[in-house]
PDB file of C-alpha atoms in Angstrom:
ATOM      1  CA  GLU A  55      17.638   5.048  -2.587  1.00  0.00           C
ATOM      2  CA  THR A  56      16.310   3.011   0.327  1.00  0.00           C
ATOM      3  CA  GLY A  57      19.617   2.238   2.011  1.00  0.00           C
ATOM      4  CA  VAL A  58      19.227  -1.449   1.141  1.00  0.00           C
ATOM      5  CA  THR A  59      21.151  -2.669  -1.899  1.00  0.00           C
ATOM      6  CA  GLN A  60      20.590  -5.984  -3.609  1.00  0.00           C
ATOM      7  CA  THR A  61      22.745  -7.680  -6.236  1.00  0.00           C
ATOM      8  CA  PRO A  62      22.340  -8.966  -8.816  1.00  0.00           C
ATOM      9  CA  ARG A  63      19.171  -7.212  -9.965  1.00  0.00           C
ATOM     10  CA  HIS A  64      18.482  -9.959 -12.495  1.00  0.00           C
ATOM     11  CA  LEU A  65      19.590 -13.584 -12.523  1.00  0.00           C
ATOM     12  CA  VAL A  66      18.871 -16.458 -14.877  1.00  0.00           C
ATOM     13  CA  MET A  67      19.952 -19.912 -13.808  1.00  0.00           C
ATOM     14  CA  GLY A  68      19.453 -23.528 -14.716  1.00  0.00           C
ATOM     15  CA  MET A  69      18.068 -26.040 -12.287  1.00  0.00           C
ATOM     16  CA  THR A  70      21.493 -27.520 -11.629  1.00  0.00           C
ATOM     17  CA  ASN A  71      23.308 -24.231 -11.034  1.00  0.00           C
ATOM     18  CA  LYS A  72      24.429 -22.727  -7.743  1.00  0.00           C
ATOM     19  CA  LYS A  73      24.148 -18.987  -7.317  1.00  0.00           C
ATOM     20  CA  SER A  74      23.876 -16.463  -4.516  1.00  0.00           C
ATOM     21  CA  LEU A  75      21.899 -13.304  -3.918  1.00  0.00           C
ATOM     22  CA  LYS A  76      23.485 -10.547  -1.881  1.00  0.00           C
ATOM     23  CA  CYS A  77      21.943  -7.842   0.264  1.00  0.00           C
ATOM     24  CA  GLU A  78      23.660  -4.985   2.070  1.00  0.00           C
ATOM     25  CA  GLN A  79      22.065  -2.345   4.273  1.00  0.00           C
ATOM     26  CA  HIS A  80      23.613   0.987   5.232  1.00  0.00           C
ATOM     27  CA  LEU A  81      21.023   1.958   7.832  1.00  0.00           C
ATOM     28  CA  GLY A  82      22.621   0.596  10.989  1.00  0.00           C
ATOM     29  CA  HIS A  83      19.790  -1.886  11.428  1.00  0.00           C
ATOM     30  CA  ASN A  84      20.064  -5.162  13.290  1.00  0.00           C
ATOM     31  CA  ALA A  85      17.331  -7.256  11.653  1.00  0.00           C
ATOM     32  CA  MET A  86      17.367  -8.466   8.054  1.00  0.00           C
ATOM     33  CA  TYR A  87      14.730 -10.346   6.091  1.00  0.00           C
ATOM     34  CA  TRP A  88      14.241 -12.297   2.887  1.00  0.00           C
ATOM     35  CA  TYR A  89      10.833 -12.124   1.191  1.00  0.00           C
ATOM     36  CA  LYS A  90       9.644 -13.813  -1.996  1.00  0.00           C
ATOM     37  CA  GLN A  91       7.296 -11.924  -4.315  1.00  0.00           C
ATOM     38  CA  SER A  92       5.483 -13.882  -7.023  1.00  0.00           C
ATOM     39  CA  ALA A  93       2.913 -12.520  -9.441  1.00  0.00           C
ATOM     40  CA  LYS A  94      -0.594 -12.288  -8.007  1.00  0.00           C
ATOM     41  CA  LYS A  95       0.568 -13.614  -4.632  1.00  0.00           C
ATOM     42  CA  PRO A  96       1.315 -11.861  -1.348  1.00  0.00           C
ATOM     43  CA  LEU A  97       4.875 -11.223  -0.307  1.00  0.00           C
ATOM     44  CA  GLU A  98       6.002 -14.345   1.513  1.00  0.00           C
ATOM     45  CA  LEU A  99       8.375 -14.119   4.454  1.00  0.00           C
ATOM     46  CA  MET A 100      11.222 -16.614   4.077  1.00  0.00           C
ATOM     47  CA  PHE A 101      13.861 -15.888   6.720  1.00  0.00           C
ATOM     48  CA  VAL A 102      14.610 -13.387   9.464  1.00  0.00           C
ATOM     49  CA  TYR A 103      17.938 -12.678  11.132  1.00  0.00           C
ATOM     50  CA  ASN A 104      18.279 -10.535  14.238  1.00  0.00           C
ATOM     51  CA  PHE A 105      21.796  -9.608  15.360  1.00  0.00           C
ATOM     52  CA  LYS A 106      23.122 -12.283  12.923  1.00  0.00           C
ATOM     53  CA  GLU A 107      21.026 -15.035  14.507  1.00  0.00           C
ATOM     54  CA  GLN A 108      18.239 -16.685  12.532  1.00  0.00           C
ATOM     55  CA  THR A 109      14.917 -16.078  14.273  1.00  0.00           C
ATOM     56  CA  GLU A 110      12.461 -17.165  11.581  1.00  0.00           C
ATOM     57  CA  ASN A 111      12.472 -19.877   8.934  1.00  0.00           C
ATOM     58  CA  ASN A 112       9.071 -19.962   7.307  1.00  0.00           C
ATOM     59  CA  SER A 113       9.244 -23.625   6.222  1.00  0.00           C
ATOM     60  CA  VAL A 114      11.465 -22.741   3.301  1.00  0.00           C
ATOM     61  CA  PRO A 115      12.845 -25.658   1.208  1.00  0.00           C
ATOM     62  CA  SER A 116      16.477 -26.477   1.878  1.00  0.00           C
ATOM     63  CA  ARG A 117      17.442 -25.528  -1.673  1.00  0.00           C
ATOM     64  CA  PHE A 118      17.368 -21.971  -0.284  1.00  0.00           C
ATOM     65  CA  SER A 119      20.164 -21.428   2.231  1.00  0.00           C
ATOM     66  CA  PRO A 120      20.534 -18.075   4.000  1.00  0.00           C
ATOM     67  CA  GLU A 121      23.709 -16.665   5.493  1.00  0.00           C
ATOM     68  CA  CYS A 122      24.123 -13.593   7.679  1.00  0.00           C
ATOM     69  CA  PRO A 123      27.800 -12.922   8.458  1.00  0.00           C
ATOM     70  CA  ASN A 124      27.073  -9.599  10.159  1.00  0.00           C
ATOM     71  CA  SER A 125      24.159  -7.242  10.727  1.00  0.00           C
ATOM     72  CA  SER A 126      24.811  -5.374   7.477  1.00  0.00           C
ATOM     73  CA  HIS A 127      25.006  -8.284   5.048  1.00  0.00           C
ATOM     74  CA  LEU A 128      22.614 -11.056   4.104  1.00  0.00           C
ATOM     75  CA  PHE A 129      22.986 -13.736   1.455  1.00  0.00           C
ATOM     76  CA  LEU A 130      20.616 -16.252  -0.070  1.00  0.00           C
ATOM     77  CA  HIS A 131      22.410 -19.245  -1.544  1.00  0.00           C
ATOM     78  CA  LEU A 132      20.479 -21.033  -4.267  1.00  0.00           C
ATOM     79  CA  HIS A 133      21.007 -24.580  -5.529  1.00  0.00           C
ATOM     80  CA  THR A 134      19.006 -27.096  -7.556  1.00  0.00           C
ATOM     81  CA  LEU A 135      16.086 -24.706  -7.856  1.00  0.00           C
ATOM     82  CA  GLN A 136      12.804 -25.429  -9.622  1.00  0.00           C
ATOM     83  CA  PRO A 137      11.077 -23.296 -12.274  1.00  0.00           C
ATOM     84  CA  GLU A 138       8.383 -22.397  -9.721  1.00  0.00           C
ATOM     85  CA  ASP A 139      11.075 -20.661  -7.689  1.00  0.00           C
ATOM     86  CA  SER A 140      11.214 -17.944 -10.334  1.00  0.00           C
ATOM     87  CA  ALA A 141      10.202 -14.751  -8.543  1.00  0.00           C
ATOM     88  CA  LEU A 142      11.387 -11.418  -7.196  1.00  0.00           C
ATOM     89  CA  TYR A 143      13.420 -11.926  -4.030  1.00  0.00           C
ATOM     90  CA  LEU A 144      13.293  -8.930  -1.742  1.00  0.00           C
ATOM     91  CA  CYS A 145      15.642  -8.157   1.090  1.00  0.00           C
ATOM     92  CA  ALA A 146      14.540  -5.876   3.903  1.00  0.00           C
ATOM     93  CA  SER A 147      15.881  -4.530   7.160  1.00  0.00           C
ATOM     94  CA  SER A 148      14.527  -3.007  10.335  1.00  0.00           C
ATOM     95  CA  LEU A 149      16.046  -1.538  13.437  1.00  0.00           C
ATOM     96  CA  ASP A 150      15.349  -4.593  15.570  1.00  0.00           C
ATOM     97  CA  TRP A 151      13.208  -7.730  15.186  1.00  0.00           C
ATOM     98  CA  THR A 152      11.785  -7.480  18.703  1.00  0.00           C
ATOM     99  CA  ALA A 153      10.581  -3.903  18.274  1.00  0.00           C
ATOM    100  CA  GLY A 154       7.435  -4.470  16.264  1.00  0.00           C
ATOM    101  CA  THR A 155       7.163  -1.201  14.371  1.00  0.00           C
ATOM    102  CA  GLY A 156       5.527  -2.541  11.221  1.00  0.00           C
ATOM    103  CA  GLU A 157       8.183  -0.723   9.227  1.00  0.00           C
ATOM    104  CA  LEU A 158      10.590  -2.485   6.899  1.00  0.00           C
ATOM    105  CA  PHE A 159      13.112  -0.959   4.523  1.00  0.00           C
ATOM    106  CA  PHE A 160      13.197  -2.949   1.296  1.00  0.00           C
ATOM    107  CA  GLY A 161      15.735  -3.253  -1.459  1.00  0.00           C
ATOM    108  CA  GLU A 162      14.647  -3.227  -5.090  1.00  0.00           C
ATOM    109  CA  GLY A 163      14.905  -6.992  -5.311  1.00  0.00           C
ATOM    110  CA  SER A 164      16.650  -9.639  -7.371  1.00  0.00           C
ATOM    111  CA  ARG A 165      14.543 -10.939 -10.253  1.00  0.00           C
ATOM    112  CA  LEU A 166      15.280 -14.678 -10.520  1.00  0.00           C
ATOM    113  CA  THR A 167      14.371 -16.833 -13.492  1.00  0.00           C
ATOM    114  CA  VAL A 168      14.932 -20.581 -13.249  1.00  0.00           C
ATOM    115  CA  LEU A 169      15.014 -22.397 -16.574  1.00  0.00           C
TER     116      LEU A 169
ATOM    117  CA  GLY B 146      -3.536 -18.754   9.912  1.00  0.00           C
ATOM    118  CA  GLN B 147      -3.758 -15.223   8.700  1.00  0.00           C
ATOM    119  CA  SER B 148      -5.583 -13.779   5.709  1.00  0.00           C
ATOM    120  CA  LEU B 149      -5.968 -10.314   4.243  1.00  0.00           C
ATOM    121  CA  GLU B 150      -8.319  -9.086   1.550  1.00  0.00           C
ATOM    122  CA  GLN B 151      -7.935  -5.980  -0.551  1.00  0.00           C
ATOM    123  CA  PRO B 152      -9.237  -5.101  -4.029  1.00  0.00           C
ATOM    124  CA  SER B 153      -6.976  -6.127  -6.885  1.00  0.00           C
ATOM    125  CA  GLU B 154      -7.409  -2.938  -8.925  1.00  0.00           C
ATOM    126  CA  VAL B 155      -8.667   0.596  -8.432  1.00  0.00           C
ATOM    127  CA  THR B 156      -8.827   3.337 -11.066  1.00  0.00           C
ATOM    128  CA  ALA B 157      -9.260   7.045 -10.328  1.00  0.00           C
ATOM    129  CA  VAL B 158      -8.661  10.381 -12.000  1.00  0.00           C
ATOM    130  CA  GLU B 159      -5.992  12.900 -11.176  1.00  0.00           C
ATOM    131  CA  GLY B 160      -7.005  15.205  -8.352  1.00  0.00           C
ATOM    132  CA  ALA B 161      -9.594  12.794  -6.954  1.00  0.00           C
ATOM    133  CA  ILE B 162      -9.711  10.934  -3.641  1.00  0.00           C
ATOM    134  CA  VAL B 163      -9.440   7.160  -3.474  1.00  0.00           C
ATOM    135  CA  GLN B 164      -9.845   4.717  -0.595  1.00  0.00           C
ATOM    136  CA  ILE B 165      -8.228   1.276  -0.590  1.00  0.00           C
ATOM    137  CA  ASN B 166      -9.810  -1.103   1.893  1.00  0.00           C
ATOM    138  CA  CYS B 167      -8.203  -3.995   3.716  1.00  0.00           C
ATOM    139  CA  THR B 168      -9.903  -6.606   5.865  1.00  0.00           C
ATOM    140  CA  TYR B 169      -7.947  -9.150   7.818  1.00  0.00           C
ATOM    141  CA  GLN B 170      -8.284 -12.273   9.912  1.00  0.00           C
ATOM    142  CA  THR B 171      -5.492 -13.011  12.305  1.00  0.00           C
ATOM    143  CA  SER B 172      -4.615 -13.886  15.864  1.00  0.00           C
ATOM    144  CA  GLY B 173      -2.182 -11.943  18.016  1.00  0.00           C
ATOM    145  CA  PHE B 174      -2.826  -8.718  16.090  1.00  0.00           C
ATOM    146  CA  TYR B 175      -0.628  -5.737  16.874  1.00  0.00           C
ATOM    147  CA  GLY B 176      -1.164  -3.347  13.971  1.00  0.00           C
ATOM    148  CA  LEU B 177      -1.680  -2.678  10.279  1.00  0.00           C
ATOM    149  CA  SER B 178       0.924  -1.289   7.882  1.00  0.00           C
ATOM    150  CA  TRP B 179       0.666   0.076   4.345  1.00  0.00           C
ATOM    151  CA  TYR B 180       3.321  -0.056   1.636  1.00  0.00           C
ATOM    152  CA  GLN B 181       3.614   1.422  -1.848  1.00  0.00           C
ATOM    153  CA  GLN B 182       5.443  -0.300  -4.678  1.00  0.00           C
ATOM    154  CA  HIS B 183       6.030   1.175  -8.121  1.00  0.00           C
ATOM    155  CA  ASP B 184       6.708  -1.203 -11.013  1.00  0.00           C
ATOM    156  CA  GLY B 185      10.280  -2.439 -10.741  1.00  0.00           C
ATOM    157  CA  GLY B 186      10.797  -0.654  -7.452  1.00  0.00           C
ATOM    158  CA  ALA B 187      11.155  -1.467  -3.798  1.00  0.00           C
ATOM    159  CA  PRO B 188       8.125  -1.564  -1.520  1.00  0.00           C
ATOM    160  CA  THR B 189       8.243   1.594   0.596  1.00  0.00           C
ATOM    161  CA  PHE B 190       6.623   2.077   3.968  1.00  0.00           C
ATOM    162  CA  LEU B 191       3.703   4.504   4.153  1.00  0.00           C
ATOM    163  CA  SER B 192       2.082   4.096   7.558  1.00  0.00           C
ATOM    164  CA  TYR B 193       1.457   1.921  10.590  1.00  0.00           C
ATOM    165  CA  ASN B 194      -1.675   1.937  12.769  1.00  0.00           C
ATOM    166  CA  ALA B 195      -1.676   0.189  16.114  1.00  0.00           C
ATOM    167  CA  LEU B 196      -4.650   2.059  17.578  1.00  0.00           C
ATOM    168  CA  ASP B 197      -8.137   2.730  16.250  1.00  0.00           C
ATOM    169  CA  GLY B 198      -8.600   5.900  14.295  1.00  0.00           C
ATOM    170  CA  LEU B 199      -7.243   7.949  11.467  1.00  0.00           C
ATOM    171  CA  GLU B 200      -3.615   8.963  11.029  1.00  0.00           C
ATOM    172  CA  GLU B 201      -2.710  11.582   8.459  1.00  0.00           C
ATOM    173  CA  THR B 202       0.618  12.064   6.706  1.00  0.00           C
ATOM    174  CA  GLY B 203       0.379  14.682   4.005  1.00  0.00           C
ATOM    175  CA  ARG B 204      -1.904  13.538   1.190  1.00  0.00           C
ATOM    176  CA  PHE B 205      -2.102  10.022   2.604  1.00  0.00           C
ATOM    177  CA  SER B 206      -4.146   8.895   5.602  1.00  0.00           C
ATOM    178  CA  SER B 207      -4.602   5.475   7.131  1.00  0.00           C
ATOM    179  CA  PHE B 208      -7.459   4.223   9.275  1.00  0.00           C
ATOM    180  CA  LEU B 209      -7.842   1.236  11.562  1.00  0.00           C
ATOM    181  CA  SER B 210     -10.813  -0.340  13.314  1.00  0.00           C
ATOM    182  CA  ARG B 211      -9.583  -3.220  15.457  1.00  0.00           C
ATOM    183  CA  SER B 212     -13.111  -4.312  16.397  1.00  0.00           C
ATOM    184  CA  ASP B 213     -14.034  -4.657  12.711  1.00  0.00           C
ATOM    185  CA  SER B 214     -10.646  -6.101  11.626  1.00  0.00           C
ATOM    186  CA  TYR B 215     -10.638  -3.439   8.957  1.00  0.00           C
ATOM    187  CA  GLY B 216      -8.477  -0.648   7.739  1.00  0.00           C
ATOM    188  CA  TYR B 217      -8.092   1.622   4.752  1.00  0.00           C
ATOM    189  CA  LEU B 218      -5.609   3.852   3.017  1.00  0.00           C
ATOM    190  CA  LEU B 219      -6.949   7.185   1.802  1.00  0.00           C
ATOM    191  CA  LEU B 220      -5.124   9.043  -0.934  1.00  0.00           C
ATOM    192  CA  GLN B 221      -6.140  12.629  -1.603  1.00  0.00           C
ATOM    193  CA  GLU B 222      -5.350  14.989  -4.478  1.00  0.00           C
ATOM    194  CA  LEU B 223      -4.250  12.071  -6.602  1.00  0.00           C
ATOM    195  CA  GLN B 224      -1.253  12.556  -8.839  1.00  0.00           C
ATOM    196  CA  MET B 225      -0.031  10.475 -11.749  1.00  0.00           C
ATOM    197  CA  LYS B 226       2.969   9.428  -9.689  1.00  0.00           C
ATOM    198  CA  ASP B 227       0.606   7.717  -7.220  1.00  0.00           C
ATOM    199  CA  SER B 228       0.005   4.981  -9.807  1.00  0.00           C
ATOM    200  CA  ALA B 229       1.497   1.972  -8.043  1.00  0.00           C
ATOM    201  CA  SER B 230       0.593  -1.126  -6.068  1.00  0.00           C
ATOM    202  CA  TYR B 231      -0.466  -0.665  -2.459  1.00  0.00           C
ATOM    203  CA  PHE B 232      -0.137  -3.459   0.088  1.00  0.00           C
ATOM    204  CA  CYS B 233      -1.665  -3.773   3.510  1.00  0.00           C
ATOM    205  CA  ALA B 234       0.196  -5.934   6.005  1.00  0.00           C
ATOM    206  CA  VAL B 235      -0.658  -7.121   9.489  1.00  0.00           C
ATOM    207  CA  LEU B 236       1.834  -7.189  12.298  1.00  0.00           C
ATOM    208  CA  ALA B 237       0.957 -10.229  14.377  1.00  0.00           C
ATOM    209  CA  GLY B 238       2.404 -13.131  16.282  1.00  0.00           C
ATOM    210  CA  GLY B 239       5.388 -11.399  17.803  1.00  0.00           C
ATOM    211  CA  GLY B 240       8.474  -9.658  16.549  1.00  0.00           C
ATOM    212  CA  ASN B 241       8.379  -7.464  13.473  1.00  0.00           C
ATOM    213  CA  LYS B 242       6.623 -10.200  11.491  1.00  0.00           C
ATOM    214  CA  LEU B 243       4.489  -8.766   8.701  1.00  0.00           C
ATOM    215  CA  THR B 244       2.016 -10.760   6.648  1.00  0.00           C
ATOM    216  CA  PHE B 245       1.116  -9.014   3.410  1.00  0.00           C
ATOM    217  CA  GLY B 246      -2.012  -8.838   1.304  1.00  0.00           C
ATOM    218  CA  THR B 247      -1.933  -9.465  -2.446  1.00  0.00           C
ATOM    219  CA  GLY B 248      -1.868  -5.747  -3.208  1.00  0.00           C
ATOM    220  CA  THR B 249      -4.101  -3.231  -4.944  1.00  0.00           C
ATOM    221  CA  GLN B 250      -2.960  -1.797  -8.245  1.00  0.00           C
ATOM    222  CA  LEU B 251      -3.958   1.860  -8.408  1.00  0.00           C
ATOM    223  CA  LYS B 252      -4.169   3.501 -11.823  1.00  0.00           C
ATOM    224  CA  VAL B 253      -4.432   7.274 -11.895  1.00  0.00           C
ATOM    225  CA  GLU B 254      -5.771   8.669 -15.150  1.00  0.00           C
ATOM    226  CA  LEU B 255      -5.927  12.199 -16.563  1.00  0.00           C
TER     227      LEU B 255
END
């Protein structure tokens, strides 16, 4: 139990579907992250929110749309995805974006398959 | 840009010592982190080195040489449960922004 919960754990969707991934952290942190993990590739940072404000967008295609309504919740809205978007999407949190501690608390991820 | 290199696979026997190396190229370097990830699990934080030298936490130690852009994770008294992927990650460029390596899959055998 890492204190970061992601749902759903597995998701299969067609290229025309719209779905959302949800992340919730119970650690009292103020920064939340989305990472993409594909086989044989490094974890790729997608988005960062600090105190609900987006601080990083790592040139992510607009078919991925993040939402951070408060410091405890983070969503990733998905629409018109491509098969190459199939991956494990990891949510993480840290106490504060500006305090570079090198420590992130990850959830177990949402395994996405795009058909 | 930033790049990290670490071996893709390492195999060792139970009770042994193993060292996983990581070399990096980056600008605005602050420190080097290590994470462990079991199959199907969340990456979990192991250590962070901002200064040169060795830091020990139980059976695991992490080393950093900033002048050589090099670090390693040392695992002692290996146990079967240590079989997992290990990622190095550089903290660079401001904020808590981590760039990860491709990971080293460690297999511990009897």
